[in-house]
Short mmCIF file of C-alpha atoms in Angstrom, two decimals:
data_model
loop_
_atom_site.label_atom_id
_atom_site.label_comp_id
_atom_site.label_asym_id
_atom_site.label_seq_id
_atom_site.Cartn_x
_atom_site.Cartn_y
_atom_site.Cartn_z
CA UNK J 774 -36.55 100.10 73.91
CA UNK J 775 -35.99 99.54 77.52
CA UNK J 776 -39.41 100.03 79.44
CA UNK J 777 -38.10 99.54 83.26
CA UNK J 778 -38.24 103.03 84.36
CA UNK J 779 -42.07 103.37 83.91
CA UNK J 780 -42.07 100.64 86.65
CA UNK J 781 -40.18 103.18 89.20
CA UNK J 782 -41.69 104.52 91.89
CA UNK J 783 -41.45 108.05 92.24
CA UNK J 784 -39.20 107.87 95.14
CA UNK J 785 -36.77 105.47 92.91
CA UNK J 786 -37.39 107.68 89.68
CA UNK J 787 -36.33 110.87 91.78
CA UNK J 788 -32.70 109.12 93.15
CA UNK J 789 -32.35 107.68 89.78
CA UNK J 790 -32.53 110.88 87.91
CA UNK J 791 -30.78 112.88 90.75
CA UNK J 792 -27.91 110.00 90.47
CA UNK J 793 -27.67 110.26 86.60
CA UNK J 794 -27.42 114.26 86.81
CA UNK J 795 -24.43 113.97 89.05
CA UNK J 796 -22.74 111.19 87.00
CA UNK J 797 -23.33 113.94 83.88
CA UNK J 798 -22.08 116.64 85.31
CA UNK J 799 -18.85 114.67 86.64
CA UNK J 800 -17.81 114.91 82.40
CA UNK J 801 -17.37 118.21 82.86
CA UNK J 802 -14.25 120.36 84.09
CA UNK J 803 -12.23 120.17 86.40
CA UNK J 804 -13.21 116.27 86.94
CA UNK J 805 -12.95 115.60 83.32
CA UNK J 806 -14.81 112.33 83.70
CA UNK J 807 -16.37 112.42 80.21
CA UNK J 808 -17.16 108.61 79.75
CA UNK J 809 -18.92 108.72 83.07
CA UNK J 810 -20.71 111.84 81.83
CA UNK J 811 -21.59 110.15 78.52
CA UNK J 812 -23.24 107.40 80.74
CA UNK J 813 -24.60 109.78 82.89
CA UNK J 814 -26.64 111.10 79.96
CA UNK J 815 -27.81 107.92 78.74
CA UNK J 816 -29.06 107.00 82.31
CA UNK J 817 -31.15 110.30 82.68
CA UNK J 818 -32.49 109.76 79.15
CA UNK J 819 -33.65 106.43 79.95
CA UNK J 820 -35.27 107.03 83.22
CA UNK J 821 -37.08 110.22 81.31
CA UNK J 822 -38.14 108.36 78.10
CA UNK J 823 -39.89 105.82 80.72
CA UNK J 824 -42.24 108.49 82.38
CA UNK J 825 -45.83 107.35 82.23
CA UNK J 826 -46.91 110.99 81.50
CA UNK J 827 -45.70 114.46 80.15
CA UNK J 828 -45.84 115.56 84.12
CA UNK J 829 -43.93 112.59 85.17
CA UNK J 830 -41.23 113.58 82.15
CA UNK J 831 -41.19 117.18 83.75
CA UNK J 832 -40.66 115.96 87.12
CA UNK J 833 -37.91 113.18 86.11
CA UNK J 834 -35.93 115.68 83.78
CA UNK J 835 -36.36 118.45 86.28
CA UNK J 836 -34.53 116.18 88.92
CA UNK J 837 -32.07 115.30 86.23
CA UNK J 838 -31.19 118.70 85.51
CA UNK J 839 -31.39 120.25 89.02
CA UNK J 840 -28.86 117.65 90.00
CA UNK J 841 -26.64 117.96 87.00
CA UNK J 842 -26.62 122.10 87.45
CA UNK J 843 -25.83 121.79 91.30
CA UNK J 844 -23.48 119.73 90.60
CA UNK J 845 -21.43 121.20 87.67
CA UNK J 846 -22.09 124.96 88.89
CA UNK J 847 -21.41 124.49 92.77
CA UNK J 848 -18.77 126.97 92.36
CA UNK J 849 -21.47 129.53 92.31
CA UNK J 850 -21.69 130.13 96.02
CA UNK J 851 -18.03 131.66 95.82
CA UNK J 852 -19.02 135.23 94.53
CA UNK J 853 -21.42 135.15 97.77
CA UNK J 854 -18.36 134.40 100.15
CA UNK J 855 -15.91 137.17 99.01
CA UNK J 856 -17.92 139.61 101.29
CA UNK J 857 -19.38 136.69 103.71
CA UNK J 858 -20.79 139.00 106.29
CA UNK J 859 -22.78 140.92 103.63
CA UNK J 860 -23.51 138.48 101.29
CA UNK J 861 -22.88 134.65 102.69
CA UNK J 862 -26.34 134.02 103.49
CA UNK J 863 -27.33 134.47 100.03
CA UNK J 864 -24.65 131.46 98.91
CA UNK J 865 -27.49 128.54 99.14
CA UNK J 866 -30.29 130.27 97.92
CA UNK J 867 -27.72 131.22 95.08
CA UNK J 868 -27.19 127.81 94.10
CA UNK J 869 -30.61 126.44 94.83
CA UNK J 870 -32.40 129.05 92.41
CA UNK J 871 -29.78 128.65 89.57
CA UNK J 872 -29.79 125.11 89.56
CA UNK J 873 -33.59 124.68 89.90
CA UNK J 874 -34.15 127.48 87.39
CA UNK J 875 -31.64 126.00 84.79
CA UNK J 876 -33.48 122.66 85.17
CA UNK J 877 -36.73 124.16 84.18
CA UNK J 878 -35.52 123.93 80.75
CA UNK J 879 -35.10 120.29 81.03
CA UNK J 880 -37.99 119.69 82.76
CA UNK J 881 -39.94 121.63 79.89
CA UNK J 882 -37.98 119.66 77.60
CA UNK J 883 -38.79 116.19 79.06
CA UNK J 884 -42.54 117.23 79.30
CA UNK J 885 -42.73 118.00 75.56
CA UNK J 886 -40.64 114.82 74.64
CA UNK J 887 -43.65 112.59 76.69
CA UNK J 888 -46.35 114.67 74.57
CA UNK J 889 -44.41 114.74 71.32
CA UNK J 890 -43.47 110.91 71.22
CA UNK J 891 -46.06 109.11 73.13
CA UNK J 892 -46.25 105.35 72.38
CA UNK J 893 -43.02 105.96 70.11
CA UNK J 894 -40.35 103.16 70.41
CA UNK J 895 -37.93 105.90 69.61
CA UNK J 896 -38.76 107.81 73.04
CA UNK J 897 -35.37 108.17 73.94
CA UNK J 898 -34.48 109.94 70.84
CA UNK J 899 -37.18 112.22 71.15
CA UNK J 900 -35.92 113.15 74.51
CA UNK J 901 -32.36 113.53 72.98
CA UNK J 902 -33.97 116.29 70.61
CA UNK J 903 -36.12 118.08 73.12
CA UNK J 904 -32.83 118.45 75.86
CA UNK J 905 -30.82 119.68 72.86
CA UNK J 906 -33.20 122.48 72.08
CA UNK J 907 -33.71 123.14 75.75
CA UNK J 908 -29.94 123.71 75.87
CA UNK J 909 -29.83 125.75 72.98
CA UNK J 910 -32.68 127.94 74.06
CA UNK J 911 -30.78 128.40 77.79
CA UNK J 912 -27.68 129.93 76.05
CA UNK J 913 -30.21 132.77 74.89
CA UNK J 914 -33.14 133.04 76.85
CA UNK J 915 -32.47 136.11 79.44
CA UNK J 916 -29.13 136.91 78.04
CA UNK J 917 -28.62 133.04 77.98
CA UNK J 918 -26.05 131.08 80.20
CA UNK J 919 -24.42 128.85 77.99
CA UNK J 920 -22.42 126.75 80.90
CA UNK J 921 -22.00 123.29 81.66
CA UNK J 922 -23.92 122.01 78.44
CA UNK J 923 -23.82 118.15 77.45
CA UNK J 924 -21.37 119.15 74.64
CA UNK J 925 -18.63 120.67 76.99
CA UNK J 926 -17.90 117.16 78.33
CA UNK J 927 -16.16 116.52 75.03
CA UNK J 928 -14.01 119.90 75.61
CA UNK J 929 -11.93 117.46 77.78
CA UNK J 930 -12.02 114.62 75.50
CA UNK J 931 -9.89 113.84 72.30
CA UNK J 932 -12.89 114.86 70.54
CA UNK J 933 -12.25 118.96 71.27
CA UNK J 934 -11.20 119.54 67.66
CA UNK J 935 -14.12 118.13 66.33
CA UNK J 936 -15.97 121.75 67.36
CA UNK J 937 -14.57 122.92 64.28
CA UNK J 938 -17.15 121.15 62.39
CA UNK J 939 -20.12 120.74 64.73
CA UNK J 940 -19.78 123.68 66.98
CA UNK J 941 -21.08 123.46 70.72
CA UNK J 942 -24.78 122.81 69.97
CA UNK J 943 -23.52 120.06 67.12
CA UNK J 944 -21.74 118.60 70.22
CA UNK J 945 -24.42 118.45 72.59
CA UNK J 946 -26.71 116.97 69.48
CA UNK J 947 -23.88 114.27 69.62
CA UNK J 948 -23.58 113.58 73.25
CA UNK J 949 -27.54 113.69 73.63
CA UNK J 950 -28.52 111.49 70.53
CA UNK J 951 -25.79 109.21 71.41
CA UNK J 952 -27.01 108.81 74.86
CA UNK J 953 -30.51 108.09 73.54
CA UNK J 954 -29.42 105.69 70.83
CA UNK J 955 -27.77 103.61 73.51
CA UNK J 956 -31.28 102.96 74.85
CA UNK J 957 -32.65 101.62 71.83
CA UNK J 958 -32.53 97.54 71.38
CA UNK J 959 -32.12 97.87 67.55
CA UNK J 960 -29.94 100.85 67.51
CA UNK J 961 -27.78 100.10 70.95
CA UNK J 962 -24.48 100.29 68.83
CA UNK J 963 -25.51 103.45 67.32
CA UNK J 964 -24.82 105.61 70.32
CA UNK J 965 -21.12 104.46 71.11
CA UNK J 966 -20.65 104.83 67.38
CA UNK J 967 -22.10 108.00 67.13
CA UNK J 968 -19.64 109.13 70.02
CA UNK J 969 -16.57 107.47 68.70
CA UNK J 970 -17.22 108.90 65.31
CA UNK J 971 -17.31 112.26 66.97
CA UNK J 972 -13.92 111.40 68.81
CA UNK J 973 -12.39 110.25 65.80
CA UNK J 974 -12.99 113.44 63.76
CA UNK J 975 -11.19 115.07 66.43
CA UNK J 976 -8.47 112.68 66.72
CA UNK J 977 -7.60 112.71 62.95
CA UNK J 978 -7.98 116.40 62.11
CA UNK J 979 -4.27 117.73 61.89
CA UNK J 980 -2.92 119.52 64.97
CA UNK J 981 -2.73 123.30 64.85
CA UNK J 982 0.91 124.21 63.26
CA UNK J 983 3.92 125.81 65.65
CA UNK J 984 4.11 129.76 65.97
CA UNK J 985 6.00 131.14 62.71
CA UNK J 986 9.34 131.58 63.37
CA UNK J 987 9.10 135.37 63.33
CA UNK J 988 5.94 135.34 65.34
CA UNK J 989 5.02 138.30 67.52
CA UNK J 990 5.67 137.54 71.24
CA UNK J 991 2.89 138.25 73.96
CA UNK J 992 3.24 139.03 77.50
CA UNK J 993 0.37 138.01 79.79
CA UNK J 994 0.48 139.62 83.17
CA UNK J 995 -1.04 137.89 86.39
CA UNK J 996 -0.79 139.78 89.46
CA UNK J 997 -2.89 137.72 91.68
CA UNK J 998 -5.11 140.16 93.25
CA UNK J 999 -7.42 137.87 95.55
CA UNK J 1000 -11.13 139.19 95.64
CA UNK J 1001 -11.42 140.30 98.94
CA UNK J 1002 -8.61 142.63 98.89
CA UNK J 1003 -8.67 143.54 95.24
CA UNK J 1004 -10.01 147.15 96.12
CA UNK J 1005 -8.57 147.57 99.57
CA UNK J 1006 -6.77 150.78 99.71
CA UNK J 1007 -3.61 149.69 101.11
CA UNK J 1008 -3.59 146.41 98.78
CA UNK J 1009 -4.27 148.09 95.49
CA UNK J 1010 -0.81 149.58 95.19
CA UNK J 1011 0.73 145.97 95.88
CA UNK J 1012 -1.37 144.66 93.31
CA UNK J 1013 -0.51 147.30 90.90
CA UNK J 1014 3.11 147.17 91.45
CA UNK J 1015 3.15 143.41 90.67
CA UNK J 1016 1.52 144.05 87.18
CA UNK J 1017 4.44 146.69 86.87
CA UNK J 1018 7.04 144.37 87.71
CA UNK J 1019 6.00 141.88 85.23
CA UNK J 1020 5.44 144.48 82.76
CA UNK J 1021 9.05 145.70 83.15
CA UNK J 1022 10.42 142.26 83.68
CA UNK J 1023 13.27 141.21 80.85
CA UNK J 1024 11.70 139.55 78.11
CA UNK J 1025 11.98 135.36 78.51
CA UNK J 1026 12.81 135.47 74.50
CA UNK J 1027 11.94 138.06 72.00
CA UNK J 1028 11.01 141.33 73.23
CA UNK J 1029 6.88 141.37 73.65
CA UNK J 1030 4.89 142.99 70.84
CA UNK J 1031 2.11 143.60 73.27
CA UNK J 1032 1.70 143.17 76.67
CA UNK J 1033 -2.02 142.16 77.98
CA UNK J 1034 -3.51 142.95 81.61
CA UNK J 1035 -6.42 141.22 83.12
CA UNK J 1036 -10.06 142.67 83.40
CA UNK J 1037 -10.24 145.91 86.00
CA UNK J 1038 -6.81 145.85 86.68
CA UNK J 1039 -6.10 149.51 86.25
CA UNK J 1040 -6.62 151.00 89.80
CA UNK J 1041 -8.20 154.03 88.85
CA UNK J 1042 -10.77 155.36 86.71
CA UNK J 1043 -9.77 155.38 83.16
CA UNK J 1044 -10.36 159.15 83.07
CA UNK J 1045 -8.33 159.94 86.12
CA UNK J 1046 -5.73 157.39 85.56
CA UNK J 1047 -2.95 159.77 84.01
CA UNK J 1048 -0.44 158.95 86.74
CA UNK J 1049 -0.99 155.23 86.67
CA UNK J 1050 -0.82 155.31 83.07
CA UNK J 1051 2.13 157.22 82.96
CA UNK J 1052 3.62 154.40 85.40
CA UNK J 1053 2.59 151.69 82.84
CA UNK J 1054 4.32 153.80 80.05
CA UNK J 1055 7.81 153.97 82.06
CA UNK J 1056 7.41 150.11 82.69
CA UNK J 1057 6.26 149.03 79.30
CA UNK J 1058 8.56 151.27 77.20
CA UNK J 1059 7.29 151.85 73.62
CA UNK J 1060 5.35 148.28 73.79
CA UNK J 1061 1.38 148.68 73.68
CA UNK J 1062 -0.28 147.43 76.54
CA UNK J 1063 -4.14 146.23 76.85
CA UNK J 1064 -5.33 146.94 80.21
CA UNK J 1065 -8.86 146.08 81.83
CA UNK J 1066 -10.44 149.10 82.82
CA UNK J 1067 -13.52 151.26 84.10
CA UNK J 1068 -15.06 154.45 83.20
CA UNK J 1069 -18.03 156.31 83.65
CA UNK J 1070 -19.43 157.43 80.48
CA UNK J 1071 -21.31 160.87 79.10
CA UNK J 1072 -24.53 159.14 80.30
CA UNK J 1073 -22.93 158.81 83.95
CA UNK J 1074 -23.41 155.24 83.88
CA UNK J 1075 -20.19 153.16 84.55
CA UNK J 1076 -18.13 150.81 81.84
CA UNK J 1077 -16.16 147.88 82.26
CA UNK J 1078 -13.79 147.86 79.53
CA UNK J 1079 -10.39 147.15 77.71
CA UNK J 1080 -8.00 149.90 76.69
CA UNK J 1081 -4.95 150.03 74.56
CA UNK J 1082 -2.37 152.25 75.65
CA UNK J 1083 0.94 153.48 73.71
CA UNK J 1084 3.19 155.99 75.48
CA UNK J 1085 0.48 156.52 78.30
CA UNK J 1086 -2.41 157.67 75.62
CA UNK J 1087 -5.52 155.36 75.30
CA UNK J 1088 -5.24 154.77 71.40
CA UNK J 1089 -8.41 152.26 71.36
CA UNK J 1090 -11.04 151.02 73.71
CA UNK J 1091 -13.93 148.17 73.70
CA UNK J 1092 -16.43 148.35 76.17
CA UNK J 1093 -17.79 144.85 77.56
CA UNK J 1094 -21.28 144.32 75.89
CA UNK J 1095 -22.56 141.26 77.84
CA UNK J 1096 -22.89 142.27 81.35
CA UNK J 1097 -23.22 139.28 84.27
CA UNK J 1098 -26.81 139.46 85.57
CA UNK J 1099 -26.78 139.78 89.18
CA UNK J 1100 -23.10 140.42 89.25
CA UNK J 1101 -22.62 143.80 87.08
CA UNK J 1102 -26.28 144.71 86.76
CA UNK J 1103 -29.64 143.71 88.49
CA UNK J 1104 -32.35 142.60 85.89
CA UNK J 1105 -35.96 143.42 85.80
CA UNK J 1106 -36.32 144.32 89.19
CA UNK J 1107 -33.16 146.86 89.90
CA UNK J 1108 -35.40 149.57 91.68
CA UNK J 1109 -36.62 146.74 94.55
CA UNK J 1110 -33.29 145.76 94.75
CA UNK J 1111 -31.85 149.56 95.57
CA UNK J 1112 -34.94 149.99 97.70
CA UNK J 1113 -33.41 147.28 100.07
CA UNK J 1114 -29.87 147.96 99.29
CA UNK J 1115 -28.62 144.99 97.52
CA UNK J 1116 -26.48 145.71 94.51
CA UNK J 1117 -24.52 143.44 92.02
CA UNK J 1118 -22.22 141.32 93.39
CA UNK J 1119 -19.07 142.85 91.19
CA UNK J 1120 -20.39 146.09 91.11
CA UNK J 1121 -17.85 148.52 92.16
CA UNK J 1122 -19.09 151.90 90.77
CA UNK J 1123 -22.40 153.45 91.67
CA UNK J 1124 -25.50 152.75 89.40
CA UNK J 1125 -24.76 149.42 87.78
CA UNK J 1126 -22.48 148.88 85.01
CA UNK J 1127 -23.88 150.06 81.58
CA UNK J 1128 -23.44 147.60 78.45
CA UNK J 1129 -21.14 148.87 75.65
CA UNK J 1130 -22.45 148.68 71.82
CA UNK J 1131 -21.28 145.02 70.78
CA UNK J 1132 -18.75 142.69 70.05
CA UNK J 1133 -15.31 144.76 68.57
CA UNK J 1134 -12.11 144.07 67.87
CA UNK J 1135 -8.68 146.16 68.55
CA UNK J 1136 -6.16 146.49 66.17
CA UNK J 1137 -3.01 145.92 67.93
CA UNK J 1138 0.38 146.78 66.17
CA UNK J 1139 2.48 143.90 64.93
CA UNK J 1140 -0.57 141.48 65.55
CA UNK J 1141 -3.62 142.85 63.64
CA UNK J 1142 -7.22 142.59 64.62
CA UNK J 1143 -7.97 141.05 68.29
CA UNK J 1144 -10.95 140.15 69.53
CA UNK J 1145 -11.84 141.24 73.20
CA UNK J 1146 -13.81 138.90 75.59
CA UNK J 1147 -14.19 140.57 78.90
CA UNK J 1148 -14.66 137.71 81.52
CA UNK J 1149 -18.33 136.18 81.04
CA UNK J 1150 -18.35 137.04 77.26
CA UNK J 1151 -16.04 134.31 76.72
CA UNK J 1152 -18.75 131.73 77.24
CA UNK J 1153 -20.78 132.83 74.09
CA UNK J 1154 -19.88 131.47 70.89
CA UNK J 1155 -21.45 133.63 68.39
CA UNK J 1156 -19.80 137.00 69.35
CA UNK J 1157 -16.80 136.54 67.14
CA UNK J 1158 -18.83 135.75 64.22
CA UNK J 1159 -20.04 139.36 64.22
CA UNK J 1160 -16.84 141.01 63.69
CA UNK J 1161 -14.27 140.66 60.92
CA UNK J 1162 -12.38 137.42 61.56
CA UNK J 1163 -9.72 138.05 64.17
CA UNK J 1164 -6.13 137.28 64.03
CA UNK J 1165 -6.29 136.59 67.67
CA UNK J 1166 -8.84 136.51 70.57
CA UNK J 1167 -7.87 138.05 74.07
CA UNK J 1168 -9.72 136.75 77.13
CA UNK J 1169 -9.07 139.59 79.74
CA UNK J 1170 -11.08 138.04 82.87
CA UNK J 1171 -10.87 138.22 86.81
CA UNK J 1172 -11.70 134.50 88.05
CA UNK J 1173 -10.95 135.40 91.75
CA UNK J 1174 -14.80 135.53 92.08
CA UNK J 1175 -15.04 131.80 91.18
CA UNK J 1176 -12.83 130.31 93.82
CA UNK J 1177 -10.00 127.82 93.49
CA UNK J 1178 -11.43 124.67 91.92
CA UNK J 1179 -14.36 124.33 89.29
CA UNK J 1180 -15.36 127.75 88.46
CA UNK J 1181 -11.71 129.03 86.79
CA UNK J 1182 -11.15 125.12 85.11
CA UNK J 1183 -14.34 125.44 83.75
CA UNK J 1184 -14.28 129.16 82.24
CA UNK J 1185 -10.73 128.09 80.69
CA UNK J 1186 -12.48 124.97 79.29
CA UNK J 1187 -14.84 127.24 77.57
CA UNK J 1188 -12.07 129.44 75.80
CA UNK J 1189 -10.18 125.99 74.86
CA UNK J 1190 -14.02 125.66 72.72
CA UNK J 1191 -13.86 129.04 71.45
CA UNK J 1192 -10.47 128.57 69.96
CA UNK J 1193 -11.23 125.20 68.36
CA UNK J 1194 -14.71 126.27 67.17
CA UNK J 1195 -13.35 129.38 65.08
CA UNK J 1196 -9.71 127.79 64.23
CA UNK J 1197 -8.39 131.21 66.43
CA UNK J 1198 -5.85 131.05 69.17
CA UNK J 1199 -6.82 132.47 72.25
CA UNK J 1200 -4.83 134.16 75.07
CA UNK J 1201 -5.80 134.63 78.67
CA UNK J 1202 -4.81 137.14 81.14
CA UNK J 1203 -6.55 136.33 84.54
CA UNK J 1204 -5.98 138.28 87.79
CA UNK J 1205 -5.40 135.12 90.07
CA UNK J 1206 -5.24 132.56 86.99
CA UNK J 1207 -5.47 130.71 85.27
CA UNK J 1208 -3.78 132.59 82.47
CA UNK J 1209 -3.16 130.44 79.54
CA UNK J 1210 -2.18 130.23 75.79
CA UNK J 1211 -4.62 128.13 73.61
CA UNK J 1212 -3.92 127.12 69.96
CA UNK J 1213 -6.40 127.23 67.19
CA UNK J 1214 -7.32 123.43 68.01
CA UNK J 1215 -8.13 124.38 71.48
CA UNK J 1216 -5.30 122.86 73.15
CA UNK J 1217 -3.61 124.50 76.06
CA UNK J 1218 0.23 125.00 75.30
CA UNK J 1219 1.13 127.03 78.31
CA UNK J 1220 -0.20 128.23 81.52
CA UNK J 1221 0.15 130.26 84.66
CA UNK J 1222 -1.25 128.25 87.57
CA UNK J 1223 -4.08 129.56 90.09
CA UNK J 1224 -2.87 132.18 92.79
CA UNK J 1225 0.27 132.91 91.49
CA UNK J 1226 1.69 136.19 90.79
CA UNK J 1227 4.09 136.37 87.28
CA UNK J 1228 3.56 136.61 83.84
CA UNK J 1229 4.32 134.51 80.25
CA UNK J 1230 5.97 135.24 77.42
CA UNK J 1231 4.55 133.58 74.76
CA UNK J 1232 4.80 133.49 70.69
CA UNK J 1233 1.82 134.25 68.96
CA UNK J 1234 0.08 130.93 67.92
CA UNK J 1235 -0.70 130.41 64.39
CA UNK J 1236 -4.45 130.52 63.06
CA UNK J 1237 -5.93 128.35 61.01
CA UNK J 1238 -8.42 128.80 58.11
CA UNK J 1239 -12.08 129.54 58.66
CA UNK J 1240 -13.28 126.50 60.39
CA UNK J 1241 -17.06 124.69 59.17
CA UNK J 1242 -18.47 126.15 62.44
CA UNK J 1243 -16.80 129.67 61.88
CA UNK J 1244 -18.80 129.52 58.32
CA UNK J 1245 -22.13 128.17 59.51
CA UNK J 1246 -22.56 128.68 62.86
CA UNK J 1247 -25.21 126.69 64.83
CA UNK J 1248 -27.62 126.58 61.57
CA UNK J 1249 -27.11 122.80 61.05
CA UNK J 1250 -27.48 121.99 64.11
CA UNK J 1251 -30.48 123.97 64.84
CA UNK J 1252 -32.01 122.15 61.34
CA UNK J 1253 -31.11 118.56 62.77
CA UNK J 1254 -32.99 118.78 65.88
CA UNK J 1255 -35.99 120.50 64.59
CA UNK J 1256 -36.36 118.33 61.77
CA UNK J 1257 -36.28 115.58 63.98
CA UNK J 1258 -38.82 117.09 66.28
CA UNK J 1259 -40.94 117.87 63.06
CA UNK J 1260 -40.74 114.03 62.22
CA UNK J 1261 -41.88 113.39 65.86
CA UNK J 1262 -44.68 115.85 65.65
CA UNK J 1263 -45.98 114.47 62.15
CA UNK J 1264 -45.99 111.15 63.68
CA UNK J 1265 -48.52 112.23 66.54
CA UNK J 1266 -50.72 114.08 64.36
CA UNK J 1267 -51.14 110.89 62.00
CA UNK J 1268 -51.62 108.90 65.12
CA UNK J 1269 -54.16 111.12 66.72
CA UNK J 1270 -55.91 112.34 63.73
#
C-alpha cells in the first residue's frame, strides 16, 4: 500500500482531499467525466487511508465529501434565487450546510475505517467499504437524499445497463472497491479490472427491444412555466393555454392513448377546478390526461398530487408521499420557522404539504399500471418494488427550481437509473424540461430541451422481464459491504485481544 499520505501536512492533506472531491464530482452529470470521477475517488481513498489516526481520517474524509457535494450539488442555490429578494440571502448557507452536512457521513466513514483497519495493508478497501455503507445510510437517514452517489457516475458511462444486476448501491460498491484496490500494490490491477468488468456487463447486455408496432402513443406536455412567473396571476393563463394548445395539437403519428402534464400544472385547486378540467376535456377529447394538481385534504392540509382525468372527471388520484424537506415542508422545527415567517420554498398553499399514504400505481386505459413519481420521488430506488410491477413509470416534475445546468440533467440521469434498475421504461413530463422518453435499459430515446414549450408524441417503449435488482433490491450489496466490514472487525479483535 502507498504510505505517502501519512507524511502529508494537514494543509497538504486538506488540499489533496478537496481536489479529489472535485475530481470525483466531475464524473456526475452534466459533466459526465466518469474516468476522471473514478480517479478522483481513488485519490480520495488514498489520502484517507494514509491518515495517522481516526480523527485525521474523519477530517480528510469530511473535506473530501464537502468538496464533492459542493461541486456536484452546486445547483442547490437555484431555488433560493427564484425569489431573490426574500430568500436569496439563504443561498450560500444552503450550499454550505448541505455539502457540510452530507460530508459528515463520509467523515464518520473515514474515522471508522481508520479504527477498524488500523495497521492493515488493506486499509483502502476498508475505507471503500465504510464509504459505501455511509452512502447507503445517506439514502435513508432523515428521509434520505441519495443524490450524487459514487455509483451515479456510471449512469453517463456505457455501464449503465449493469444497474439491472447491481442496483445503485452495487454500482457504488463497484466504484469504491475499484478505487480502493487501485491503491494496493499487489491488487492494483484489480481496481481497473473491477471497473472494466462492470462496464463490460453493461455493454454486453442486450439492448431494449423497440416499441411494438401496435404500441400505445404517449403525449408529454411541456408548458415551460418559469418558476418566478409560474404562480403570477397574469402569467398563469398563458402557461395553462400553452398546455391546452399542446394537448389539442394534431398528433405526430397515431392518436395519443394518454396525455401527461407535469407536476402542479393544474392552475386551480382540484376541488375548484371544474372550469379548468372542462377546458382540458375539450382539448383532449376522449383521451385520458394525467395532470399534476394540488388540493386540500379532509384534514385541512394540502397535497401535491397526480390525477387521471377522463371527460373532465377525476377517475384516479395519487398523492405524493415523499416530500422535499425545507421545500414542501419544514422538518423538526416547523413552529420555529413559522414564528419567524419562513416557509418551505415550494410551499404554495398554507400549512405545508401533507404526505400521501405511500407508493402507488394508476391504471391508465390502454397502458395498464403506471407507477407515478412526482419530482423528488424519482431519486429513491426502492419505492417501485413496493407495488405491483408497472408497465410504465411516469415522472411528473417541475425542474424549473433547479436552474438551467446541472440540476435538471442530474434529475434526468437519476430517472435513467430507475429505468435501467427495473427494466421498466420511464417517461418524464417536466414543466420547463427536460421532458424525455427513457427505454428499459436507461437509454434516452427522445427529449424536449430545457426552456422550450411544446410536446412529444412517442410510442410506449417495451418493458423487459424483472431484472435481478428488481427481484433482490439492495440486499446483496448490503451483504457484501457488511461482510467485508465484519472481516475487518474480526481482524481488529484478534489483534487487540
